């Protein structure tokens, strides 16, 4: 009996040490992120998004709503776990217009993003989508306590021209009529994303974790749309990996980092760094 009690005590001590080890890691990461400048955190989102265009190309053969169901649901799970762990679900009580802006800015924007790559050449579509930092710089001056100077406009214009030069290739930049829908989707995507980013800056007190709930709503709406308008297409293992990447990083972690950076960092610098 004494031996069994000793064994139980040792196991309990070992499990306690393991738990404390993981808690210390979590505490270290939390403190590191807290001390990290908000603009840097926002820039990390841009690093993740730099891979999103190539990811979208690899899943272009799949129905859009089917993809959105899975990616949004993964993003929702991340926020749901965090909200449950921190017991902060009550912080999500927000006015109705906040939910409308959030769902349109993230979920509807993501729909147009994927549709653009399905209906147009990746290079041209990417250029049109990357009008959003220019839109953001031109409009951010309308926000309270925000001033735009010519150096900001010059910097973002230089960045856009650089993107244009890198993508036009030997044949120049031409928009053919065959892919006009793709270009239109890309332009709507750019407008929605710049508008959402402005609203995130304006409504600074809205908790960042609400983004995952936007994605949960988007996943449910996408499920209804998929069952109504689409037929299920079995993705390959590689496409499932791409979808997981988009859900966890592009629609999950990156949106959270961007929201934090926009609300507490230098929004003008983030717009310029987007290029």
JSON list of N, CA and C in Angstrom, two decimals, residues 31-101:
[
{"chain": "A", "resi": 31, "resn": "UNK", "atom": "N", "xyz": [3.69, 37.23, -22.55]},
{"chain": "A", "resi": 31, "resn": "UNK", "atom": "CA", "xyz": [4.45, 38.42, -22.19]},
{"chain": "A", "resi": 31, "resn": "UNK", "atom": "C", "xyz": [5.23, 38.95, -23.38]},
{"chain": "A", "resi": 32, "resn": "UNK", "atom": "N", "xyz": [5.77, 38.04, -24.18]},
{"chain": "A", "resi": 32, "resn": "UNK", "atom": "CA", "xyz": [6.55, 38.45, -25.36]},
{"chain": "A", "resi": 32, "resn": "UNK", "atom": "C", "xyz": [5.68, 39.19, -26.36]},
{"chain": "A", "resi": 33, "resn": "UNK", "atom": "N", "xyz": [4.48, 38.65, -26.61]},
{"chain": "A", "resi": 33, "resn": "UNK", "atom": "CA", "xyz": [3.55, 39.28, -27.55]},
{"chain": "A", "resi": 33, "resn": "UNK", "atom": "C", "xyz": [3.06, 40.62, -27.01]},
{"chain": "A", "resi": 34, "resn": "UNK", "atom": "N", "xyz": [2.81, 40.67, -25.69]},
{"chain": "A", "resi": 34, "resn": "UNK", "atom": "CA", "xyz": [2.33, 41.90, -25.07]},
{"chain": "A", "resi": 34, "resn": "UNK", "atom": "C", "xyz": [3.36, 43.01, -25.19]},
{"chain": "A", "resi": 35, "resn": "UNK", "atom": "N", "xyz": [4.63, 42.66, -25.01]},
{"chain": "A", "resi": 35, "resn": "UNK", "atom": "CA", "xyz": [5.69, 43.67, -25.08]},
{"chain": "A", "resi": 35, "resn": "UNK", "atom": "C", "xyz": [6.06, 44.02, -26.52]},
{"chain": "A", "resi": 36, "resn": "UNK", "atom": "N", "xyz": [5.74, 43.15, -27.44]},
{"chain": "A", "resi": 36, "resn": "UNK", "atom": "CA", "xyz": [6.08, 43.41, -28.84]},
{"chain": "A", "resi": 36, "resn": "UNK", "atom": "C", "xyz": [5.26, 44.58, -29.37]},
{"chain": "A", "resi": 37, "resn": "UNK", "atom": "N", "xyz": [5.87, 45.52, -30.06]},
{"chain": "A", "resi": 37, "resn": "UNK", "atom": "CA", "xyz": [5.12, 46.65, -30.60]},
{"chain": "A", "resi": 37, "resn": "UNK", "atom": "C", "xyz": [3.96, 46.18, -31.48]},
{"chain": "A", "resi": 38, "resn": "UNK", "atom": "N", "xyz": [2.83, 46.85, -31.36]},
{"chain": "A", "resi": 38, "resn": "UNK", "atom": "CA", "xyz": [1.63, 46.44, -32.09]},
{"chain": "A", "resi": 38, "resn": "UNK", "atom": "C", "xyz": [1.85, 46.47, -33.60]},
{"chain": "A", "resi": 39, "resn": "UNK", "atom": "N", "xyz": [2.64, 47.43, -34.07]},
{"chain": "A", "resi": 39, "resn": "UNK", "atom": "CA", "xyz": [2.90, 47.52, -35.51]},
{"chain": "A", "resi": 39, "resn": "UNK", "atom": "C", "xyz": [3.65, 46.29, -36.01]},
{"chain": "A", "resi": 40, "resn": "UNK", "atom": "N", "xyz": [4.56, 45.77, -35.20]},
{"chain": "A", "resi": 40, "resn": "UNK", "atom": "CA", "xyz": [5.31, 44.56, -35.58]},
{"chain": "A", "resi": 40, "resn": "UNK", "atom": "C", "xyz": [4.37, 43.37, -35.67]},
{"chain": "A", "resi": 41, "resn": "UNK", "atom": "N", "xyz": [3.44, 43.27, -34.72]},
{"chain": "A", "resi": 41, "resn": "UNK", "atom": "CA", "xyz": [2.47, 42.18, -34.73]},
{"chain": "A", "resi": 41, "resn": "UNK", "atom": "C", "xyz": [1.60, 42.28, -35.99]},
{"chain": "A", "resi": 42, "resn": "UNK", "atom": "N", "xyz": [1.18, 43.49, -36.33]},
{"chain": "A", "resi": 42, "resn": "UNK", "atom": "CA", "xyz": [0.42, 43.68, -37.56]},
{"chain": "A", "resi": 42, "resn": "UNK", "atom": "C", "xyz": [1.22, 43.30, -38.79]},
{"chain": "A", "resi": 43, "resn": "UNK", "atom": "N", "xyz": [2.52, 43.58, -38.77]},
{"chain": "A", "resi": 43, "resn": "UNK", "atom": "CA", "xyz": [3.37, 43.23, -39.91]},
{"chain": "A", "resi": 43, "resn": "UNK", "atom": "C", "xyz": [3.50, 41.72, -40.07]},
{"chain": "A", "resi": 44, "resn": "UNK", "atom": "N", "xyz": [3.48, 40.99, -38.96]},
{"chain": "A", "resi": 44, "resn": "UNK", "atom": "CA", "xyz": [3.54, 39.52, -39.03]},
{"chain": "A", "resi": 44, "resn": "UNK", "atom": "C", "xyz": [2.34, 38.97, -39.81]},
{"chain": "A", "resi": 45, "resn": "UNK", "atom": "N", "xyz": [1.20, 39.64, -39.68]},
{"chain": "A", "resi": 45, "resn": "UNK", "atom": "CA", "xyz": [0.02, 39.24, -40.47]},
{"chain": "A", "resi": 45, "resn": "UNK", "atom": "C", "xyz": [0.30, 39.40, -41.95]},
{"chain": "A", "resi": 46, "resn": "UNK", "atom": "N", "xyz": [0.97, 40.48, -42.32]},
{"chain": "A", "resi": 46, "resn": "UNK", "atom": "CA", "xyz": [1.30, 40.71, -43.73]},
{"chain": "A", "resi": 46, "resn": "UNK", "atom": "C", "xyz": [2.24, 39.63, -44.26]},
{"chain": "A", "resi": 47, "resn": "UNK", "atom": "N", "xyz": [3.14, 39.17, -43.41]},
{"chain": "A", "resi": 47, "resn": "UNK", "atom": "CA", "xyz": [4.06, 38.09, -43.81]},
{"chain": "A", "resi": 47, "resn": "UNK", "atom": "C", "xyz": [3.28, 36.82, -44.13]},
{"chain": "A", "resi": 48, "resn": "UNK", "atom": "N", "xyz": [2.30, 36.50, -43.28]},
{"chain": "A", "resi": 48, "resn": "UNK", "atom": "CA", "xyz": [1.46, 35.32, -43.52]},
{"chain": "A", "resi": 48, "resn": "UNK", "atom": "C", "xyz": [0.66, 35.50, -44.80]},
{"chain": "A", "resi": 49, "resn": "UNK", "atom": "N", "xyz": [0.08, 36.68, -44.98]},
{"chain": "A", "resi": 49, "resn": "UNK", "atom": "CA", "xyz": [-0.77, 36.93, -46.16]},
{"chain": "A", "resi": 49, "resn": "UNK", "atom": "C", "xyz": [0.02, 36.94, -47.46]},
{"chain": "A", "resi": 50, "resn": "UNK", "atom": "N", "xyz": [1.32, 37.13, -47.38]},
{"chain": "A", "resi": 50, "resn": "UNK", "atom": "CA", "xyz": [2.13, 37.11, -48.60]},
{"chain": "A", "resi": 50, "resn": "UNK", "atom": "C", "xyz": [2.09, 35.74, -49.27]},
{"chain": "A", "resi": 51, "resn": "UNK", "atom": "N", "xyz": [1.70, 34.72, -48.51]},
{"chain": "A", "resi": 51, "resn": "UNK", "atom": "CA", "xyz": [1.58, 33.37, -49.06]},
{"chain": "A", "resi": 51, "resn": "UNK", "atom": "C", "xyz": [0.16, 33.02, -49.49]},
{"chain": "A", "resi": 52, "resn": "UNK", "atom": "N", "xyz": [-0.79, 33.89, -49.18]},
{"chain": "A", "resi": 52, "resn": "UNK", "atom": "CA", "xyz": [-2.20, 33.54, -49.40]},
{"chain": "A", "resi": 52, "resn": "UNK", "atom": "C", "xyz": [-2.58, 33.48, -50.88]},
{"chain": "A", "resi": 53, "resn": "UNK", "atom": "N", "xyz": [-1.94, 34.31, -51.73]},
{"chain": "A", "resi": 53, "resn": "UNK", "atom": "CA", "xyz": [-2.28, 34.30, -53.15]},
{"chain": "A", "resi": 53, "resn": "UNK", "atom": "C", "xyz": [-1.94, 32.95, -53.78]},
{"chain": "A", "resi": 54, "resn": "UNK", "atom": "N", "xyz": [-0.73, 32.45, -53.50]},
{"chain": "A", "resi": 54, "resn": "UNK", "atom": "CA", "xyz": [-0.35, 31.15, -54.05]},
{"chain": "A", "resi": 54, "resn": "UNK", "atom": "C", "xyz": [-1.20, 30.04, -53.47]},
{"chain": "A", "resi": 55, "resn": "UNK", "atom": "N", "xyz": [-1.61, 30.19, -52.21]},
{"chain": "A", "resi": 55, "resn": "UNK", "atom": "CA", "xyz": [-2.49, 29.19, -51.60]},
{"chain": "A", "resi": 55, "resn": "UNK", "atom": "C", "xyz": [-3.84, 29.17, -52.29]},
{"chain": "A", "resi": 56, "resn": "UNK", "atom": "N", "xyz": [-4.37, 30.37, -52.60]},
{"chain": "A", "resi": 56, "resn": "UNK", "atom": "CA", "xyz": [-5.67, 30.46, -53.26]},
{"chain": "A", "resi": 56, "resn": "UNK", "atom": "C", "xyz": [-5.66, 29.82, -54.64]},
{"chain": "A", "resi": 57, "resn": "UNK", "atom": "N", "xyz": [-4.54, 29.94, -55.34]},
{"chain": "A", "resi": 57, "resn": "UNK", "atom": "CA", "xyz": [-4.42, 29.34, -56.67]},
{"chain": "A", "resi": 57, "resn": "UNK", "atom": "C", "xyz": [-4.53, 27.82, -56.59]},
{"chain": "A", "resi": 58, "resn": "UNK", "atom": "N", "xyz": [-3.97, 27.22, -55.56]},
{"chain": "A", "resi": 58, "resn": "UNK", "atom": "CA", "xyz": [-3.95, 25.76, -55.43]},
{"chain": "A", "resi": 58, "resn": "UNK", "atom": "C", "xyz": [-5.32, 25.17, -55.09]},
{"chain": "A", "resi": 59, "resn": "UNK", "atom": "N", "xyz": [-6.24, 25.99, -54.60]},
{"chain": "A", "resi": 59, "resn": "UNK", "atom": "CA", "xyz": [-7.58, 25.48, -54.28]},
{"chain": "A", "resi": 59, "resn": "UNK", "atom": "C", "xyz": [-8.65, 26.09, -55.18]},
{"chain": "A", "resi": 60, "resn": "UNK", "atom": "N", "xyz": [-8.22, 26.68, -56.30]},
{"chain": "A", "resi": 60, "resn": "UNK", "atom": "CA", "xyz": [-9.15, 27.35, -57.20]},
{"chain": "A", "resi": 60, "resn": "UNK", "atom": "C", "xyz": [-10.13, 26.39, -57.86]},
{"chain": "A", "resi": 61, "resn": "UNK", "atom": "N", "xyz": [-9.82, 25.10, -57.87]},
{"chain": "A", "resi": 61, "resn": "UNK", "atom": "CA", "xyz": [-10.71, 24.12, -58.50]},
{"chain": "A", "resi": 61, "resn": "UNK", "atom": "C", "xyz": [-11.84, 23.68, -57.56]},
{"chain": "A", "resi": 62, "resn": "UNK", "atom": "N", "xyz": [-11.78, 24.07, -56.31]},
{"chain": "A", "resi": 62, "resn": "UNK", "atom": "CA", "xyz": [-12.80, 23.69, -55.34]},
{"chain": "A", "resi": 62, "resn": "UNK", "atom": "C", "xyz": [-13.89, 24.75, -55.27]},
{"chain": "A", "resi": 63, "resn": "UNK", "atom": "N", "xyz": [-15.13, 24.36, -54.99]},
{"chain": "A", "resi": 63, "resn": "UNK", "atom": "CA", "xyz": [-16.21, 25.33, -54.82]},
{"chain": "A", "resi": 63, "resn": "UNK", "atom": "C", "xyz": [-15.89, 26.32, -53.70]},
{"chain": "A", "resi": 64, "resn": "UNK", "atom": "N", "xyz": [-16.17, 27.59, -53.93]},
{"chain": "A", "resi": 64, "resn": "UNK", "atom": "CA", "xyz": [-15.78, 28.64, -52.99]},
{"chain": "A", "resi": 64, "resn": "UNK", "atom": "C", "xyz": [-16.41, 28.45, -51.62]},
{"chain": "A", "resi": 65, "resn": "UNK", "atom": "N", "xyz": [-17.73, 28.23, -51.59]},
{"chain": "A", "resi": 65, "resn": "UNK", "atom": "CA", "xyz": [-18.40, 28.10, -50.29]},
{"chain": "A", "resi": 65, "resn": "UNK", "atom": "C", "xyz": [-17.91, 26.87, -49.53]},
{"chain": "A", "resi": 66, "resn": "UNK", "atom": "N", "xyz": [-17.59, 25.82, -50.24]},
{"chain": "A", "resi": 66, "resn": "UNK", "atom": "CA", "xyz": [-17.05, 24.62, -49.59]},
{"chain": "A", "resi": 66, "resn": "UNK", "atom": "C", "xyz": [-15.73, 24.94, -48.88]},
{"chain": "A", "resi": 67, "resn": "UNK", "atom": "N", "xyz": [-14.89, 25.71, -49.55]},
{"chain": "A", "resi": 67, "resn": "UNK", "atom": "CA", "xyz": [-13.61, 26.12, -48.95]},
{"chain": "A", "resi": 67, "resn": "UNK", "atom": "C", "xyz": [-13.84, 27.01, -47.74]},
{"chain": "A", "resi": 68, "resn": "UNK", "atom": "N", "xyz": [-14.78, 27.95, -47.87]},
{"chain": "A", "resi": 68, "resn": "UNK", "atom": "CA", "xyz": [-15.04, 28.90, -46.79]},
{"chain": "A", "resi": 68, "resn": "UNK", "atom": "C", "xyz": [-15.61, 28.21, -45.56]},
{"chain": "A", "resi": 69, "resn": "UNK", "atom": "N", "xyz": [-16.42, 27.18, -45.75]},
{"chain": "A", "resi": 69, "resn": "UNK", "atom": "CA", "xyz": [-16.95, 26.43, -44.60]},
{"chain": "A", "resi": 69, "resn": "UNK", "atom": "C", "xyz": [-15.80, 25.95, -43.72]},
{"chain": "A", "resi": 70, "resn": "UNK", "atom": "N", "xyz": [-14.81, 25.34, -44.35]},
{"chain": "A", "resi": 70, "resn": "UNK", "atom": "CA", "xyz": [-13.71, 24.72, -43.61]},
{"chain": "A", "resi": 70, "resn": "UNK", "atom": "C", "xyz": [-12.73, 25.76, -43.04]},
{"chain": "A", "resi": 71, "resn": "UNK", "atom": "N", "xyz": [-12.36, 26.74, -43.84]},
{"chain": "A", "resi": 71, "resn": "UNK", "atom": "CA", "xyz": [-11.39, 27.73, -43.36]},
{"chain": "A", "resi": 71, "resn": "UNK", "atom": "C", "xyz": [-11.97, 28.58, -42.25]},
{"chain": "A", "resi": 72, "resn": "UNK", "atom": "N", "xyz": [-13.20, 29.04, -42.41]},
{"chain": "A", "resi": 72, "resn": "UNK", "atom": "CA", "xyz": [-13.83, 29.86, -41.38]},
{"chain": "A", "resi": 72, "resn": "UNK", "atom": "C", "xyz": [-14.07, 29.06, -40.10]},
{"chain": "A", "resi": 73, "resn": "UNK", "atom": "N", "xyz": [-14.41, 27.78, -40.25]},
{"chain": "A", "resi": 73, "resn": "UNK", "atom": "CA", "xyz": [-14.68, 26.96, -39.06]},
{"chain": "A", "resi": 73, "resn": "UNK", "atom": "C", "xyz": [-13.40, 26.76, -38.25]},
{"chain": "A", "resi": 74, "resn": "UNK", "atom": "N", "xyz": [-12.27, 26.56, -38.92]},
{"chain": "A", "resi": 74, "resn": "UNK", "atom": "CA", "xyz": [-11.00, 26.44, -38.21]},
{"chain": "A", "resi": 74, "resn": "UNK", "atom": "C", "xyz": [-10.66, 27.72, -37.46]},
{"chain": "A", "resi": 75, "resn": "UNK", "atom": "N", "xyz": [-10.88, 28.86, -38.11]},
{"chain": "A", "resi": 75, "resn": "UNK", "atom": "CA", "xyz": [-10.62, 30.15, -37.46]},
{"chain": "A", "resi": 75, "resn": "UNK", "atom": "C", "xyz": [-11.55, 30.35, -36.27]},
{"chain": "A", "resi": 76, "resn": "UNK", "atom": "N", "xyz": [-12.81, 29.93, -36.43]},
{"chain": "A", "resi": 76, "resn": "UNK", "atom": "CA", "xyz": [-13.77, 30.02, -35.33]},
{"chain": "A", "resi": 76, "resn": "UNK", "atom": "C", "xyz": [-13.33, 29.18, -34.14]},
{"chain": "A", "resi": 77, "resn": "UNK", "atom": "N", "xyz": [-12.84, 27.97, -34.39]},
{"chain": "A", "resi": 77, "resn": "UNK", "atom": "CA", "xyz": [-12.40, 27.09, -33.31]},
{"chain": "A", "resi": 77, "resn": "UNK", "atom": "C", "xyz": [-11.28, 27.73, -32.50]},
{"chain": "A", "resi": 78, "resn": "UNK", "atom": "N", "xyz": [-10.34, 28.38, -33.17]},
{"chain": "A", "resi": 78, "resn": "UNK", "atom": "CA", "xyz": [-9.23, 29.02, -32.48]},
{"chain": "A", "resi": 78, "resn": "UNK", "atom": "C", "xyz": [-9.73, 30.06, -31.48]},
{"chain": "A", "resi": 79, "resn": "UNK", "atom": "N", "xyz": [-10.64, 30.92, -31.93]},
{"chain": "A", "resi": 79, "resn": "UNK", "atom": "CA", "xyz": [-11.17, 31.96, -31.05]},
{"chain": "A", "resi": 79, "resn": "UNK", "atom": "C", "xyz": [-12.07, 31.38, -29.97]},
{"chain": "A", "resi": 80, "resn": "UNK", "atom": "N", "xyz": [-12.86, 30.36, -30.32]},
{"chain": "A", "resi": 80, "resn": "UNK", "atom": "CA", "xyz": [-13.76, 29.75, -29.34]},
{"chain": "A", "resi": 80, "resn": "UNK", "atom": "C", "xyz": [-12.98, 29.13, -28.18]},
{"chain": "A", "resi": 81, "resn": "UNK", "atom": "N", "xyz": [-11.89, 28.46, -28.50]},
{"chain": "A", "resi": 81, "resn": "UNK", "atom": "CA", "xyz": [-11.04, 27.87, -27.45]},
{"chain": "A", "resi": 81, "resn": "UNK", "atom": "C", "xyz": [-10.45, 28.96, -26.57]},
{"chain": "A", "resi": 82, "resn": "UNK", "atom": "N", "xyz": [-9.99, 30.03, -27.19]},
{"chain": "A", "resi": 82, "resn": "UNK", "atom": "CA", "xyz": [-9.39, 31.12, -26.42]},
{"chain": "A", "resi": 82, "resn": "UNK", "atom": "C", "xyz": [-10.43, 31.82, -25.55]},
{"chain": "A", "resi": 83, "resn": "UNK", "atom": "N", "xyz": [-11.61, 32.07, -26.09]},
{"chain": "A", "resi": 83, "resn": "UNK", "atom": "CA", "xyz": [-12.66, 32.72, -25.32]},
{"chain": "A", "resi": 83, "resn": "UNK", "atom": "C", "xyz": [-13.11, 31.86, -24.15]},
{"chain": "A", "resi": 84, "resn": "UNK", "atom": "N", "xyz": [-13.16, 30.55, -24.36]},
{"chain": "A", "resi": 84, "resn": "UNK", "atom": "CA", "xyz": [-13.55, 29.63, -23.29]},
{"chain": "A", "resi": 84, "resn": "UNK", "atom": "C", "xyz": [-12.47, 29.57, -22.22]},
{"chain": "A", "resi": 85, "resn": "UNK", "atom": "N", "xyz": [-11.22, 29.52, -22.64]},
{"chain": "A", "resi": 85, "resn": "UNK", "atom": "CA", "xyz": [-10.11, 29.43, -21.68]},
{"chain": "A", "resi": 85, "resn": "UNK", "atom": "C", "xyz": [-10.00, 30.69, -20.83]},
{"chain": "A", "resi": 86, "resn": "UNK", "atom": "N", "xyz": [-10.27, 31.84, -21.44]},
{"chain": "A", "resi": 86, "resn": "UNK", "atom": "CA", "xyz": [-10.17, 33.11, -20.71]},
{"chain": "A", "resi": 86, "resn": "UNK", "atom": "C", "xyz": [-11.49, 33.57, -20.11]},
{"chain": "A", "resi": 87, "resn": "UNK", "atom": "N", "xyz": [-12.55, 32.80, -20.38]},
{"chain": "A", "resi": 87, "resn": "UNK", "atom": "CA", "xyz": [-13.90, 33.11, -19.86]},
{"chain": "A", "resi": 87, "resn": "UNK", "atom": "C", "xyz": [-14.31, 34.54, -20.22]},
{"chain": "A", "resi": 88, "resn": "UNK", "atom": "N", "xyz": [-14.18, 34.88, -21.50]},
{"chain": "A", "resi": 88, "resn": "UNK", "atom": "CA", "xyz": [-14.48, 36.25, -21.94]},
{"chain": "A", "resi": 88, "resn": "UNK", "atom": "C", "xyz": [-15.55, 36.29, -23.03]},
{"chain": "A", "resi": 89, "resn": "UNK", "atom": "N", "xyz": [-16.43, 35.31, -23.05]},
{"chain": "A", "resi": 89, "resn": "UNK", "atom": "CA", "xyz": [-17.51, 35.31, -24.04]},
{"chain": "A", "resi": 89, "resn": "UNK", "atom": "C", "xyz": [-18.40, 36.54, -23.89]},
{"chain": "A", "resi": 90, "resn": "UNK", "atom": "N", "xyz": [-18.54, 37.04, -22.67]},
{"chain": "A", "resi": 90, "resn": "UNK", "atom": "CA", "xyz": [-19.42, 38.19, -22.43]},
{"chain": "A", "resi": 90, "resn": "UNK", "atom": "C", "xyz": [-18.92, 39.45, -23.13]},
{"chain": "A", "resi": 91, "resn": "UNK", "atom": "N", "xyz": [-17.63, 39.49, -23.48]},
{"chain": "A", "resi": 91, "resn": "UNK", "atom": "CA", "xyz": [-17.08, 40.68, -24.14]},
{"chain": "A", "resi": 91, "resn": "UNK", "atom": "C", "xyz": [-17.57, 40.83, -25.57]},
{"chain": "A", "resi": 92, "resn": "UNK", "atom": "N", "xyz": [-18.27, 39.82, -26.08]},
{"chain": "A", "resi": 92, "resn": "UNK", "atom": "CA", "xyz": [-18.72, 39.84, -27.47]},
{"chain": "A", "resi": 92, "resn": "UNK", "atom": "C", "xyz": [-20.08, 40.52, -27.64]},
{"chain": "A", "resi": 93, "resn": "UNK", "atom": "N", "xyz": [-20.64, 41.03, -26.58]},
{"chain": "A", "resi": 93, "resn": "UNK", "atom": "CA", "xyz": [-21.91, 41.75, -26.69]},
{"chain": "A", "resi": 93, "resn": "UNK", "atom": "C", "xyz": [-21.66, 43.11, -27.33]},
{"chain": "A", "resi": 94, "resn": "UNK", "atom": "N", "xyz": [-21.95, 43.21, -28.61]},
{"chain": "A", "resi": 94, "resn": "UNK", "atom": "CA", "xyz": [-21.66, 44.41, -29.38]},
{"chain": "A", "resi": 94, "resn": "UNK", "atom": "C", "xyz": [-22.90, 44.83, -30.17]},
{"chain": "A", "resi": 95, "resn": "UNK", "atom": "N", "xyz": [-22.98, 46.11, -30.58]},
{"chain": "A", "resi": 95, "resn": "UNK", "atom": "CA", "xyz": [-24.11, 46.57, -31.40]},
{"chain": "A", "resi": 95, "resn": "UNK", "atom": "C", "xyz": [-24.20, 45.80, -32.71]},
{"chain": "A", "resi": 96, "resn": "UNK", "atom": "N", "xyz": [-25.40, 45.76, -33.28]},
{"chain": "A", "resi": 96, "resn": "UNK", "atom": "CA", "xyz": [-25.65, 44.97, -34.49]},
{"chain": "A", "resi": 96, "resn": "UNK", "atom": "C", "xyz": [-24.77, 45.40, -35.66]},
{"chain": "A", "resi": 97, "resn": "UNK", "atom": "N", "xyz": [-24.52, 46.74, -35.76]},
{"chain": "A", "resi": 97, "resn": "UNK", "atom": "CA", "xyz": [-23.75, 47.22, -36.91]},
{"chain": "A", "resi": 97, "resn": "UNK", "atom": "C", "xyz": [-22.29, 46.74, -36.86]},
{"chain": "A", "resi": 98, "resn": "UNK", "atom": "N", "xyz": [-21.80, 46.48, -35.67]},
{"chain": "A", "resi": 98, "resn": "UNK", "atom": "CA", "xyz": [-20.44, 45.94, -35.55]},
{"chain": "A", "resi": 98, "resn": "UNK", "atom": "C", "xyz": [-20.36, 44.56, -36.19]},
{"chain": "A", "resi": 99, "resn": "UNK", "atom": "N", "xyz": [-21.40, 43.75, -35.95]},
{"chain": "A", "resi": 99, "resn": "UNK", "atom": "CA", "xyz": [-21.44, 42.40, -36.53]},
{"chain": "A", "resi": 99, "resn": "UNK", "atom": "C", "xyz": [-21.58, 42.45, -38.05]},
{"chain": "A", "resi": 100, "resn": "UNK", "atom": "N", "xyz": [-22.38, 43.39, -38.55]},
{"chain": "A", "resi": 100, "resn": "UNK", "atom": "CA", "xyz": [-22.56, 43.53, -40.00]},
{"chain": "A", "resi": 100, "resn": "UNK", "atom": "C", "xyz": [-21.23, 43.91, -40.66]},
{"chain": "A", "resi": 101, "resn": "UNK", "atom": "N", "xyz": [-20.56, 44.91, -40.08]},
{"chain": "A", "resi": 101, "resn": "UNK", "atom": "CA", "xyz": [-19.27, 45.35, -40.63]},
{"chain": "A", "resi": 101, "resn": "UNK", "atom": "C", "xyz": [-18.25, 44.22, -40.59]}
]
